[in-house]
PDB file of N, CA and C in Angstrom:
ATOM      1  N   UNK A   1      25.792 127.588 123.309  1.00 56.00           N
ATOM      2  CA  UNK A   1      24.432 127.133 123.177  1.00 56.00           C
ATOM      3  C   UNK A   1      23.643 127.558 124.410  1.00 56.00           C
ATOM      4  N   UNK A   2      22.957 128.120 124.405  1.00 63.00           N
ATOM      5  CA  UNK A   2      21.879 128.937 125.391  1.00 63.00           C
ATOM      6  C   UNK A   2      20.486 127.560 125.961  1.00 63.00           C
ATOM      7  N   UNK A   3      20.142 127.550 127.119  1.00 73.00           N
ATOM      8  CA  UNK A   3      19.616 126.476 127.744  1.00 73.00           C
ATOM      9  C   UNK A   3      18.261 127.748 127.749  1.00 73.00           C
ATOM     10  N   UNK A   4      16.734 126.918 126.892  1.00 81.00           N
ATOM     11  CA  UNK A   4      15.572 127.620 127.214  1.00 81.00           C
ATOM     12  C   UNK A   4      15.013 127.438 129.166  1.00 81.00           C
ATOM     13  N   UNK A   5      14.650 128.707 129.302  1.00 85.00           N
ATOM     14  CA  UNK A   5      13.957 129.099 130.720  1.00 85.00           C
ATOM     15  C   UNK A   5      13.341 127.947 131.281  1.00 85.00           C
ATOM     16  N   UNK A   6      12.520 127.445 130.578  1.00 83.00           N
ATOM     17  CA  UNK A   6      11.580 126.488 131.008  1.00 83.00           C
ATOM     18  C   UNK A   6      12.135 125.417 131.344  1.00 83.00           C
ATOM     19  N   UNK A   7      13.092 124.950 130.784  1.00 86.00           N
ATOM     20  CA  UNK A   7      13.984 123.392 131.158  1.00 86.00           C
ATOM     21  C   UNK A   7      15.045 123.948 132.274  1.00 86.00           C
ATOM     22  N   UNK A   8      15.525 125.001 131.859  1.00 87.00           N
ATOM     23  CA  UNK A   8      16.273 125.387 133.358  1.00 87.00           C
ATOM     24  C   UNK A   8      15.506 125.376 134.540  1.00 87.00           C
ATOM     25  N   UNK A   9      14.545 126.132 134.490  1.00 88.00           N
ATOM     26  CA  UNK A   9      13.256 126.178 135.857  1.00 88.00           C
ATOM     27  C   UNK A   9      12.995 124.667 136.486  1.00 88.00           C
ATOM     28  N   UNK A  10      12.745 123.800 135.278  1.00 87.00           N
ATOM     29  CA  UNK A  10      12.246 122.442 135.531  1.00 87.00           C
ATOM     30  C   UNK A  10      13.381 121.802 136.478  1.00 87.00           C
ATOM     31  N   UNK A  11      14.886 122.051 136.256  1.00 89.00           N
ATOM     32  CA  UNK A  11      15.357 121.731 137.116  1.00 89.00           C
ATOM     33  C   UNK A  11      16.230 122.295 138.170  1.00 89.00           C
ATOM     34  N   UNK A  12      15.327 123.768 138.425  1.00 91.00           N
ATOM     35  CA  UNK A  12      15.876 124.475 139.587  1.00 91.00           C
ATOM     36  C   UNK A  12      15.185 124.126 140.855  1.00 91.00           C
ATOM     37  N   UNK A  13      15.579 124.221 142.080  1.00 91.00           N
ATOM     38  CA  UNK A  13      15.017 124.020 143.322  1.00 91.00           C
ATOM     39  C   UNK A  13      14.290 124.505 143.842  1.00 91.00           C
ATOM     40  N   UNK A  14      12.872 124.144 144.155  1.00 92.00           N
ATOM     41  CA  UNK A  14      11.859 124.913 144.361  1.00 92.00           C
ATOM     42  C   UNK A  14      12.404 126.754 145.452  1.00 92.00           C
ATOM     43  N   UNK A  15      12.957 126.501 146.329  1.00 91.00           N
ATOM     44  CA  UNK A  15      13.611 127.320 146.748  1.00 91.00           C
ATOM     45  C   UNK A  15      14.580 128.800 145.946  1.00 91.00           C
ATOM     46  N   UNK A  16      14.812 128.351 144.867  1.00 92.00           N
ATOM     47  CA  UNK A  16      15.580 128.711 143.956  1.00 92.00           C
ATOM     48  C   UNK A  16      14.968 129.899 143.038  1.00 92.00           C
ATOM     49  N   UNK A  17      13.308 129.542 143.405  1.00 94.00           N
ATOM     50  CA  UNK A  17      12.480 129.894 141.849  1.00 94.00           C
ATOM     51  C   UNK A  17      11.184 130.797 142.845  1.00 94.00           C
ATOM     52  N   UNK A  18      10.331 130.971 141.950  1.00 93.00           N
ATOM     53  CA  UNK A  18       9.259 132.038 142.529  1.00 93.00           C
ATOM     54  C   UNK A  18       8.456 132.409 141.043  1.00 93.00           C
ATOM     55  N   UNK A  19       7.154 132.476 141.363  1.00 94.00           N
ATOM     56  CA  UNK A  19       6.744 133.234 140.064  1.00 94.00           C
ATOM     57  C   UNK A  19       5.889 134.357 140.965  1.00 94.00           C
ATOM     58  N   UNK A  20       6.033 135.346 140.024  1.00 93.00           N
ATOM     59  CA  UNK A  20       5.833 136.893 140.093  1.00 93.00           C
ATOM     60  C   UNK A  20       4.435 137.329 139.800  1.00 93.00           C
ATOM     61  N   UNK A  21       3.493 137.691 140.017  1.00 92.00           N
ATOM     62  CA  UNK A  21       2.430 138.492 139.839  1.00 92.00           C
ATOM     63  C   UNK A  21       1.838 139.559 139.554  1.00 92.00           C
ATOM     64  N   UNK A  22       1.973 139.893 138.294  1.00 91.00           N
ATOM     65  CA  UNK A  22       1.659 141.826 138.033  1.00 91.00           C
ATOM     66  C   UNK A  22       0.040 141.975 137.514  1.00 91.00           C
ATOM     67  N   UNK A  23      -0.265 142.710 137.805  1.00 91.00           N
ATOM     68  CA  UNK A  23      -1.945 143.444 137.196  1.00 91.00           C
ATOM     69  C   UNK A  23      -1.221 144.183 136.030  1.00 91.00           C
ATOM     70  N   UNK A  24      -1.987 143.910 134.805  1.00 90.00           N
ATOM     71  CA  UNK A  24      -1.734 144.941 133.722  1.00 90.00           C
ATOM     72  C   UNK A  24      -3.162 146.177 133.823  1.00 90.00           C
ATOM     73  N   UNK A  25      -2.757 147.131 132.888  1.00 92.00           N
ATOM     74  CA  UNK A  25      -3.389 148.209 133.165  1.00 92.00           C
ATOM     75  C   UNK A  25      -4.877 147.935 132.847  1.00 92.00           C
ATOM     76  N   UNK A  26      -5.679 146.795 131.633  1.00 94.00           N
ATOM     77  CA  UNK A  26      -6.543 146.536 131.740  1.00 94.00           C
ATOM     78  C   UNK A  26      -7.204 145.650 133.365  1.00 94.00           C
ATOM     79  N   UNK A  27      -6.317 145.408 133.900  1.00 94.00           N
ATOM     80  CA  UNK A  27      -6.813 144.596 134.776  1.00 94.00           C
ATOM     81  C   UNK A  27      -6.395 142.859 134.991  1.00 94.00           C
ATOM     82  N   UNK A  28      -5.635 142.688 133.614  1.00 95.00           N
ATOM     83  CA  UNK A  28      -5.892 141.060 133.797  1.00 95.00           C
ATOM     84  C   UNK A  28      -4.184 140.493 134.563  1.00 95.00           C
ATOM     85  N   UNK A  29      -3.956 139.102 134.885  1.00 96.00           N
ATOM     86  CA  UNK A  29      -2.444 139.094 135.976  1.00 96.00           C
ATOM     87  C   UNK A  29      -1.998 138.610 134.924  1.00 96.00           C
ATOM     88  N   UNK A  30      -0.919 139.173 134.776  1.00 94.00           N
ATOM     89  CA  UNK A  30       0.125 138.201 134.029  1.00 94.00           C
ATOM     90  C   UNK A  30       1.407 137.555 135.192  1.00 94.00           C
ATOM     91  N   UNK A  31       1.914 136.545 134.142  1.00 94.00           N
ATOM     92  CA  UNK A  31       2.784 136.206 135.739  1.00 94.00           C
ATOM     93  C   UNK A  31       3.971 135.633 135.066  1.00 94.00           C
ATOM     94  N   UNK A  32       5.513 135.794 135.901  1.00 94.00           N
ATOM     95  CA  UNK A  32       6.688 136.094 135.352  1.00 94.00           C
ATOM     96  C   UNK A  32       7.150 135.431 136.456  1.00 94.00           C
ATOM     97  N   UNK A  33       8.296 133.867 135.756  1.00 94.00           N
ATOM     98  CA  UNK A  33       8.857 133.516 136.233  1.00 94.00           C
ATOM     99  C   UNK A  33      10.285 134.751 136.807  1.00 94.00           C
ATOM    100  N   UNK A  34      10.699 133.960 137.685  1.00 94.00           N
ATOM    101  CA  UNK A  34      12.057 134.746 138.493  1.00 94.00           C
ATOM    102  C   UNK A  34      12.738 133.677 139.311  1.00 94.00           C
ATOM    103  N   UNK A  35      14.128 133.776 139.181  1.00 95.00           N
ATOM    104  CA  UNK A  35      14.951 133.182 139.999  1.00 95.00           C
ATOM    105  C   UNK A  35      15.736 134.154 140.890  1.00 95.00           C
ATOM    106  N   UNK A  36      15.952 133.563 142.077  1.00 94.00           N
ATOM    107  CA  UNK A  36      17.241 133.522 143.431  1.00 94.00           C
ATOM    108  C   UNK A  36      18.155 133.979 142.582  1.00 94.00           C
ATOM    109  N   UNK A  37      18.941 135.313 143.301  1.00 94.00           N
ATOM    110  CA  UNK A  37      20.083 135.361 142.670  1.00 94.00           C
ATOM    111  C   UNK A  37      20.948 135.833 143.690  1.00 94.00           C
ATOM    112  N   UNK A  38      20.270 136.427 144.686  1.00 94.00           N
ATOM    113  CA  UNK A  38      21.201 136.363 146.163  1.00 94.00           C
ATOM    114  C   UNK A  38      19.880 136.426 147.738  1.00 94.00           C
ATOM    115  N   UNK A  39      20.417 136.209 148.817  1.00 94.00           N
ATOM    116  CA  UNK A  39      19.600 136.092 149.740  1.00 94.00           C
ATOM    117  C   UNK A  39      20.428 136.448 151.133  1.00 94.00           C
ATOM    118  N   UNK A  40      19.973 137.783 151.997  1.00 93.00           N
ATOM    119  CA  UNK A  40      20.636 138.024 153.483  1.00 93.00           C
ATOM    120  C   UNK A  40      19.870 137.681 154.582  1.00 93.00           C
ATOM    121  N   UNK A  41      19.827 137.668 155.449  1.00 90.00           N
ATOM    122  CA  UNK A  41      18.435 136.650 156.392  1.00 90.00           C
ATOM    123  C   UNK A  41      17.219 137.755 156.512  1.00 90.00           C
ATOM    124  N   UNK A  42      17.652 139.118 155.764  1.00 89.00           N
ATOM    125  CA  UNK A  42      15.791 139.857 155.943  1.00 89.00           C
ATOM    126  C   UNK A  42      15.282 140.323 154.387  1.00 89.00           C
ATOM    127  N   UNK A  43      16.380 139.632 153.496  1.00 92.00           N
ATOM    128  CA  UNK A  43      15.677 139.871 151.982  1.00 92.00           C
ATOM    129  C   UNK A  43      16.010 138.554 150.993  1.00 92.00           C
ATOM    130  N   UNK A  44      15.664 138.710 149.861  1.00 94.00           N
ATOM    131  CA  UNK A  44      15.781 137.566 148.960  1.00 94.00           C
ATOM    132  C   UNK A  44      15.743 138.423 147.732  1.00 94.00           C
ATOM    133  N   UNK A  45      16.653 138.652 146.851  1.00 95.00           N
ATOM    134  CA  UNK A  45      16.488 139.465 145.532  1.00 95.00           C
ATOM    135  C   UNK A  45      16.330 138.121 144.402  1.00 95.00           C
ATOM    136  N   UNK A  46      15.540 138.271 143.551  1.00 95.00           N
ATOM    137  CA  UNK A  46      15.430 137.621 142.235  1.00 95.00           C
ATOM    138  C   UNK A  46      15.249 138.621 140.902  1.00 95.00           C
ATOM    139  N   UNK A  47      15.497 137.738 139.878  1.00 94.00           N
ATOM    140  CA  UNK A  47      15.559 138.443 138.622  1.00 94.00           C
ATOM    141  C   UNK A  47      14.310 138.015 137.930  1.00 94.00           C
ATOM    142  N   UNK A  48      13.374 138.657 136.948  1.00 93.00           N
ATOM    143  CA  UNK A  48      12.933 138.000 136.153  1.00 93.00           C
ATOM    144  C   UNK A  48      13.113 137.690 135.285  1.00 93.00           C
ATOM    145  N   UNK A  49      12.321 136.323 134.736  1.00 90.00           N
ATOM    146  CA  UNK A  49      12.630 135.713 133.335  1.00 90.00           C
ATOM    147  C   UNK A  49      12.353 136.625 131.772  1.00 90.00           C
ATOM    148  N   UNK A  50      11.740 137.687 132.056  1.00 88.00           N
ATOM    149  CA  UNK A  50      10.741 138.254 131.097  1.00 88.00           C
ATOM    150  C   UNK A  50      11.961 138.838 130.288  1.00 88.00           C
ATOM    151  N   UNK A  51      12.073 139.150 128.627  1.00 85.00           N
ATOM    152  CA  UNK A  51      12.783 139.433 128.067  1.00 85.00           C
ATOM    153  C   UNK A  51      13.456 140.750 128.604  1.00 85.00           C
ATOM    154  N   UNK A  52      12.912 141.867 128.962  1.00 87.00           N
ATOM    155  CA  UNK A  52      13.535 142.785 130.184  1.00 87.00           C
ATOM    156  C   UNK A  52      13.461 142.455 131.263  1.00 87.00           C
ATOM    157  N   UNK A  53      14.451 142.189 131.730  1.00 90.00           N
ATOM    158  CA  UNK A  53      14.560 141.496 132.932  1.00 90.00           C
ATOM    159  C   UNK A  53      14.045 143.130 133.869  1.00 90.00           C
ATOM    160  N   UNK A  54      13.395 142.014 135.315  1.00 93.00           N
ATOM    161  CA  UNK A  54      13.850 143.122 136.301  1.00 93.00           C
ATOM    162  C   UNK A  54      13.818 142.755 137.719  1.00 93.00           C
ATOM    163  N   UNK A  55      14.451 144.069 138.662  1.00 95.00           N
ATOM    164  CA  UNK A  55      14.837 142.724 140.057  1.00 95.00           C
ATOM    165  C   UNK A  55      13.652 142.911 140.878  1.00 95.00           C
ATOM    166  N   UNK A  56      13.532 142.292 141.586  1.00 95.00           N
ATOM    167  CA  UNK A  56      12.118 141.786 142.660  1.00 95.00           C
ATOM    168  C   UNK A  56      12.808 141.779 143.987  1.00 95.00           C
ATOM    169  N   UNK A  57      12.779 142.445 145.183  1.00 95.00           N
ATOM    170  CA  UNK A  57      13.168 142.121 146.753  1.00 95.00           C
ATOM    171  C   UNK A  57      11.779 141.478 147.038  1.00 95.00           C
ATOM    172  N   UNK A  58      11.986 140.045 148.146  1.00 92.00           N
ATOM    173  CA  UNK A  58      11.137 140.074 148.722  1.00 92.00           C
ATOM    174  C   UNK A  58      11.791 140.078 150.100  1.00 92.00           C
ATOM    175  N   UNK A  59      11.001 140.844 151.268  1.00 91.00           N
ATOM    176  CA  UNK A  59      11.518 141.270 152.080  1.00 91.00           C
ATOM    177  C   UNK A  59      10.793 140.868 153.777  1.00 91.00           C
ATOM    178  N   UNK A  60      11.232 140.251 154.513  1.00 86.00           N
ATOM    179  CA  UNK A  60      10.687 139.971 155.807  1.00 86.00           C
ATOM    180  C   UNK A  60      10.246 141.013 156.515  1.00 86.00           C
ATOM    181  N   UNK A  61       8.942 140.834 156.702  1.00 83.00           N
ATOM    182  CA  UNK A  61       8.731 142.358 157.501  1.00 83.00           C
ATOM    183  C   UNK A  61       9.131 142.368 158.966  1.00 83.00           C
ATOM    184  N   UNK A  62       8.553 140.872 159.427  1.00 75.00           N
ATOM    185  CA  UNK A  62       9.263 140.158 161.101  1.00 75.00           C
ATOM    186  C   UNK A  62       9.512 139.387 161.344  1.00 75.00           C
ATOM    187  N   UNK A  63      10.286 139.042 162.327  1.00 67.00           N
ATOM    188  CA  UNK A  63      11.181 137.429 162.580  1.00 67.00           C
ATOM    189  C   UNK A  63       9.467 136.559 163.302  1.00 67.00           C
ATOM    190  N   UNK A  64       8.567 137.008 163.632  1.00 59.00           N
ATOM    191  CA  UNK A  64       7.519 136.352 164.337  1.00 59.00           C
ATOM    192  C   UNK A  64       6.409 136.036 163.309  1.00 59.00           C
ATOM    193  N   UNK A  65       6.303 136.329 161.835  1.00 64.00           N
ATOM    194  CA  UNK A  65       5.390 135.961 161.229  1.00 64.00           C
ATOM    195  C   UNK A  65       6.044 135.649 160.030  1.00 64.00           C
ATOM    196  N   UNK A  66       4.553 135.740 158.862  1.00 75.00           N
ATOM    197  CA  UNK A  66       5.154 135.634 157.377  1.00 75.00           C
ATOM    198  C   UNK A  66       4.925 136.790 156.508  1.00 75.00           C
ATOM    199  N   UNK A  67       4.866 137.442 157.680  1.00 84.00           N
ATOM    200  CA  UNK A  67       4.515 138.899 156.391  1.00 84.00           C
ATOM    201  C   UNK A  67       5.757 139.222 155.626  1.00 84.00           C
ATOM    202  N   UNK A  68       5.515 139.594 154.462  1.00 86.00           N
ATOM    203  CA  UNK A  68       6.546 139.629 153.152  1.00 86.00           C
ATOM    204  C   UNK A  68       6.224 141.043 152.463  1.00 86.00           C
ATOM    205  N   UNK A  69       7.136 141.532 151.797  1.00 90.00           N
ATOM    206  CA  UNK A  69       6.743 142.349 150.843  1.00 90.00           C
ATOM    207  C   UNK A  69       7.639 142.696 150.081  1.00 90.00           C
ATOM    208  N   UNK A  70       6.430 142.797 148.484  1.00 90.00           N
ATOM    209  CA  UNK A  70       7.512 142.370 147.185  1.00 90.00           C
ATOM    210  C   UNK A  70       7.618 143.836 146.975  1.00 90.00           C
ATOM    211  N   UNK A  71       8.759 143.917 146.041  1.00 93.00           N
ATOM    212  CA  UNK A  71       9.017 145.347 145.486  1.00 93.00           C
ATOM    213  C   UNK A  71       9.828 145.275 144.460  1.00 93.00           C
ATOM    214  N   UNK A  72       9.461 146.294 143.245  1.00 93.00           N
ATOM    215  CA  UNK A  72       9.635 145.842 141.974  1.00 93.00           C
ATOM    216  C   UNK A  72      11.450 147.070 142.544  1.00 93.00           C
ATOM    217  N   UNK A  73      12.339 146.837 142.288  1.00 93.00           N
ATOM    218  CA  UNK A  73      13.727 147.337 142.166  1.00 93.00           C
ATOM    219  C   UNK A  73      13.641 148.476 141.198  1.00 93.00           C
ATOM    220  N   UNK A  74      13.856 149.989 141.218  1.00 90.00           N
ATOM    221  CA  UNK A  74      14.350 151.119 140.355  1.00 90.00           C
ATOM    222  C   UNK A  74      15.345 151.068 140.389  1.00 90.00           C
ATOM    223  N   UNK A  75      16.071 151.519 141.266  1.00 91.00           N
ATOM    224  CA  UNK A  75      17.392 151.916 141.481  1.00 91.00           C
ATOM    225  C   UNK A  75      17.869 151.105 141.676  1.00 91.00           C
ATOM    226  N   UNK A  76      19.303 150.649 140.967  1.00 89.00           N
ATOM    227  CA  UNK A  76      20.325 149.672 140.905  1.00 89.00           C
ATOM    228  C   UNK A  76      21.500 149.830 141.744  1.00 89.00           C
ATOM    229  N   UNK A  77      21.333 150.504 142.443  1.00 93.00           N
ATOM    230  CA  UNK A  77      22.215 151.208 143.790  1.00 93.00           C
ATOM    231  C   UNK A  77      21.539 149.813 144.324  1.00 93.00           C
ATOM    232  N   UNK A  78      20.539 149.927 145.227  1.00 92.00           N
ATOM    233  CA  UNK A  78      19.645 149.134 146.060  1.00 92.00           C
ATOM    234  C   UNK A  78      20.194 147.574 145.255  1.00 92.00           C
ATOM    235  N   UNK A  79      20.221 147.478 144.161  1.00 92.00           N
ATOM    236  CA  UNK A  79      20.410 145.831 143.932  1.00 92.00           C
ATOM    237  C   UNK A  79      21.850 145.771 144.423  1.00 92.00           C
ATOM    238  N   UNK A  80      22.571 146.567 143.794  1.00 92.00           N
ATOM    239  CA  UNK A  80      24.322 146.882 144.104  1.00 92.00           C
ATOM    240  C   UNK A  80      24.639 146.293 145.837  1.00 92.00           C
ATOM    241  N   UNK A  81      23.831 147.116 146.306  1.00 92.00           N
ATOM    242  CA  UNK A  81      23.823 146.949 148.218  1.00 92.00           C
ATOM    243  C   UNK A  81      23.367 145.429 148.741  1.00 92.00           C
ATOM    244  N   UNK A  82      22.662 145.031 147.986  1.00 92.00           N
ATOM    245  CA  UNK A  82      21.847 143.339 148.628  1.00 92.00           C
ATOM    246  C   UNK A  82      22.758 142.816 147.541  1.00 92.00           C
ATOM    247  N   UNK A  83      23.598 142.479 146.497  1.00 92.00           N
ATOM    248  CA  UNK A  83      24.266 141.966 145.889  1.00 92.00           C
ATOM    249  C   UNK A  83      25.414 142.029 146.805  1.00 92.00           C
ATOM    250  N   UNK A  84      26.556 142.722 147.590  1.00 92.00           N
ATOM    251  CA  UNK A  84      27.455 143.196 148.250  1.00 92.00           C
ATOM    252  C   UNK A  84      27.073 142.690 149.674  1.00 92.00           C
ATOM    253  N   UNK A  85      25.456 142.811 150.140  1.00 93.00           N
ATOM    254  CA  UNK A  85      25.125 142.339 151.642  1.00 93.00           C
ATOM    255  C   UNK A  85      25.242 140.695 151.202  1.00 93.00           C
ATOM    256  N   UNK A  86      24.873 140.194 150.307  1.00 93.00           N
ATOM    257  CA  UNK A  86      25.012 138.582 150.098  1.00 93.00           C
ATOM    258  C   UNK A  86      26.229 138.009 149.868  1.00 93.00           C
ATOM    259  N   UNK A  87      26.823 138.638 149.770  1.00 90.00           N
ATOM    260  CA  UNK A  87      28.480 138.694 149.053  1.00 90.00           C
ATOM    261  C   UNK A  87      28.873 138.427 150.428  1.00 90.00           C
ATOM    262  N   UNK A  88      28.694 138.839 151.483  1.00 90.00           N
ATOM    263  CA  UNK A  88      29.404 138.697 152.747  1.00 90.00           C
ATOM    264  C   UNK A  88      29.133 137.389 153.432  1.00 90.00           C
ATOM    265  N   UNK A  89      28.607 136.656 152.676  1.00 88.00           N
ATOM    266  CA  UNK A  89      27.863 135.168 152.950  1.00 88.00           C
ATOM    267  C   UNK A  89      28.720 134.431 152.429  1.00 88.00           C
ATOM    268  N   UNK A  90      29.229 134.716 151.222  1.00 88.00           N
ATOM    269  CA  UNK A  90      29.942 133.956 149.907  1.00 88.00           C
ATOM    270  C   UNK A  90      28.777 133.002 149.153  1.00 88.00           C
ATOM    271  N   UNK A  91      29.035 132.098 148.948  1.00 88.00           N
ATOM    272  CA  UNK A  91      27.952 131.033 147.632  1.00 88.00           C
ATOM    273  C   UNK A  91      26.920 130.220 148.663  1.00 88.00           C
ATOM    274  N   UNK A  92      25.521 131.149 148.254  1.00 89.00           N
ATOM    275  CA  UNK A  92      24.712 130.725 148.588  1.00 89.00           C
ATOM    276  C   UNK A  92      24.825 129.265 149.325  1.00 89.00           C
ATOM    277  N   UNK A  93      24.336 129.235 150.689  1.00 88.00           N
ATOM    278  CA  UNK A  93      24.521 127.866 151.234  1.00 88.00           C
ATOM    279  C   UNK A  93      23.088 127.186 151.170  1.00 88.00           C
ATOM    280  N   UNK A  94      21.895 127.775 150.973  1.00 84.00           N
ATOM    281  CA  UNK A  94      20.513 127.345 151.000  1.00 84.00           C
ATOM    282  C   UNK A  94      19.855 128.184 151.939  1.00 84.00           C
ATOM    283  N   UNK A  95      20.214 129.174 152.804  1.00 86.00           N
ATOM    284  CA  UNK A  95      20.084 130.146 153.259  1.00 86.00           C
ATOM    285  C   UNK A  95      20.317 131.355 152.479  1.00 86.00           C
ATOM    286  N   UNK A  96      21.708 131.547 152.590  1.00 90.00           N
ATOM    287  CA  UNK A  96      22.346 132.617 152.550  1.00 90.00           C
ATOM    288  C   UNK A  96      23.166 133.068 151.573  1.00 90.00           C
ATOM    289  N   UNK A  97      23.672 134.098 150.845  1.00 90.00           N
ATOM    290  CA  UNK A  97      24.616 133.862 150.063  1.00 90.00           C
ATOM    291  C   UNK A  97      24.189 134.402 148.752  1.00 90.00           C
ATOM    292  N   UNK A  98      24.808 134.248 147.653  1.00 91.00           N
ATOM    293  CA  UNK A  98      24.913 134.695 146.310  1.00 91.00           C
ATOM    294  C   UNK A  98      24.531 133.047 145.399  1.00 91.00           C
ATOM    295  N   UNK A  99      23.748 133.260 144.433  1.00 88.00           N
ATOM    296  CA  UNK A  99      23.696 132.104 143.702  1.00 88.00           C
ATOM    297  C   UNK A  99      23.987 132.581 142.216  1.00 88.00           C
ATOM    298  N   UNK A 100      25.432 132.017 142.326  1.00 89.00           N
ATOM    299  CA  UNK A 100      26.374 132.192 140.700  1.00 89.00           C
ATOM    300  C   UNK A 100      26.019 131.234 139.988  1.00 89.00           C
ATOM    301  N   UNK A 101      25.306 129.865 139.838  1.00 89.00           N
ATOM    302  CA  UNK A 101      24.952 129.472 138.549  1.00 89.00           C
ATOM    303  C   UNK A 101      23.709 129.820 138.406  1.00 89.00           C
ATOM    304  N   UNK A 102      22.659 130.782 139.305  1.00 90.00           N
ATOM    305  CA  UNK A 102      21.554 131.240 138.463  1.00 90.00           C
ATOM    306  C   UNK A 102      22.436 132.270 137.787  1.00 90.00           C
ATOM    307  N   UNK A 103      23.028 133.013 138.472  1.00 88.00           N
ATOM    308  CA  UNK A 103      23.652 134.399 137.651  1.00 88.00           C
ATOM    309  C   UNK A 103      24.131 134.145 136.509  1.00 88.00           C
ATOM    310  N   UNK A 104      24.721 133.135 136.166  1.00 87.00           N
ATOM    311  CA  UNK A 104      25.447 132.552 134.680  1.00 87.00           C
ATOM    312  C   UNK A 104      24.823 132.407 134.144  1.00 87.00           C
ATOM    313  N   UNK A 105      23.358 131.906 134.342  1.00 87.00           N
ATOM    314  CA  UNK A 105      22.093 131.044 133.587  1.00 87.00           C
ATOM    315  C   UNK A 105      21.884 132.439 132.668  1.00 87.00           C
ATOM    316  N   UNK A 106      21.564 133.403 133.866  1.00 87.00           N
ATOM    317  CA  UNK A 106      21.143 135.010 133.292  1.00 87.00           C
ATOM    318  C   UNK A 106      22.056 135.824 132.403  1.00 87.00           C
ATOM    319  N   UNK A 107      23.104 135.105 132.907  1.00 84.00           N
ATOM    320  CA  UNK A 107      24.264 136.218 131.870  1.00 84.00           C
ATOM    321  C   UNK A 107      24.370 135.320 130.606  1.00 84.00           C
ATOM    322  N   UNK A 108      24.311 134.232 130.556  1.00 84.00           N
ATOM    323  CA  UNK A 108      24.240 133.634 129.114  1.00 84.00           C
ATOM    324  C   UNK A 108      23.229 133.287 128.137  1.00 84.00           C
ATOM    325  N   UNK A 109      21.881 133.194 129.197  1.00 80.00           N
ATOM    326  CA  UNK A 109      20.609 133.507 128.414  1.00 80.00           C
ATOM    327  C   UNK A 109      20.056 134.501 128.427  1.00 80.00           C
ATOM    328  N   UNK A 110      20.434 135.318 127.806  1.00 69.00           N
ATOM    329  CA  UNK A 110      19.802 136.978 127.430  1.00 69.00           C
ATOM    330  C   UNK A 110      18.774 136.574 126.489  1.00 69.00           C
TER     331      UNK A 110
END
């Protein structure tokens, strides 16, 4: 039995979650939930909810501010590498780490 997005979200940790921001080609935002699915102390990868999923880095630009920057993932090499850099953390601690029951959430709600 597959758990809908929205009741999962409702009880994921604000930390956990993020919604996404795209311009479509007319101009107007649409916006796409995404969850945490691993985190190293200068990136944070998430997946989106959208029926094609896709991955999102957001990325620290410096340890002295909040500058960020999102980037939509091509190459699955690059997810492969921050999946493997989080891996060296083991299970997400609230920092750091890999988060395997979002990953399950994703692998069983296709």
């Amino acid at each position: 039995m597959s758990l809908d997005s929205s009741t999962f979200l409702l009880h994921t940790p604000e930390g956990e979650k993020t919604t996404i921001q795209t311009q479509t080609a007319t101009g107007s935002i649409q916006q796409h939930d995404a969850l945490l699915i691993a985190q190293t102390p200068g990136q944070k990868l998430f997946v989106t909810l959208e029926a094609k999923r896709r991955y999102v880095t957001l990325t620290y630009l410096s340890n002295a501010s909040d500058d960020v920057e999102l980037d939509f993932v091509q190459d699955y090499e690059e997810v492969e590498d921050l999946m493997e850099d989080a891996g060296l953390y083991g299970r997400h601690d609230g920092e750091l780490g890999v988060l395997y029951h979002n990953l399950l959430f994703l692998l069983m709600n296709r």
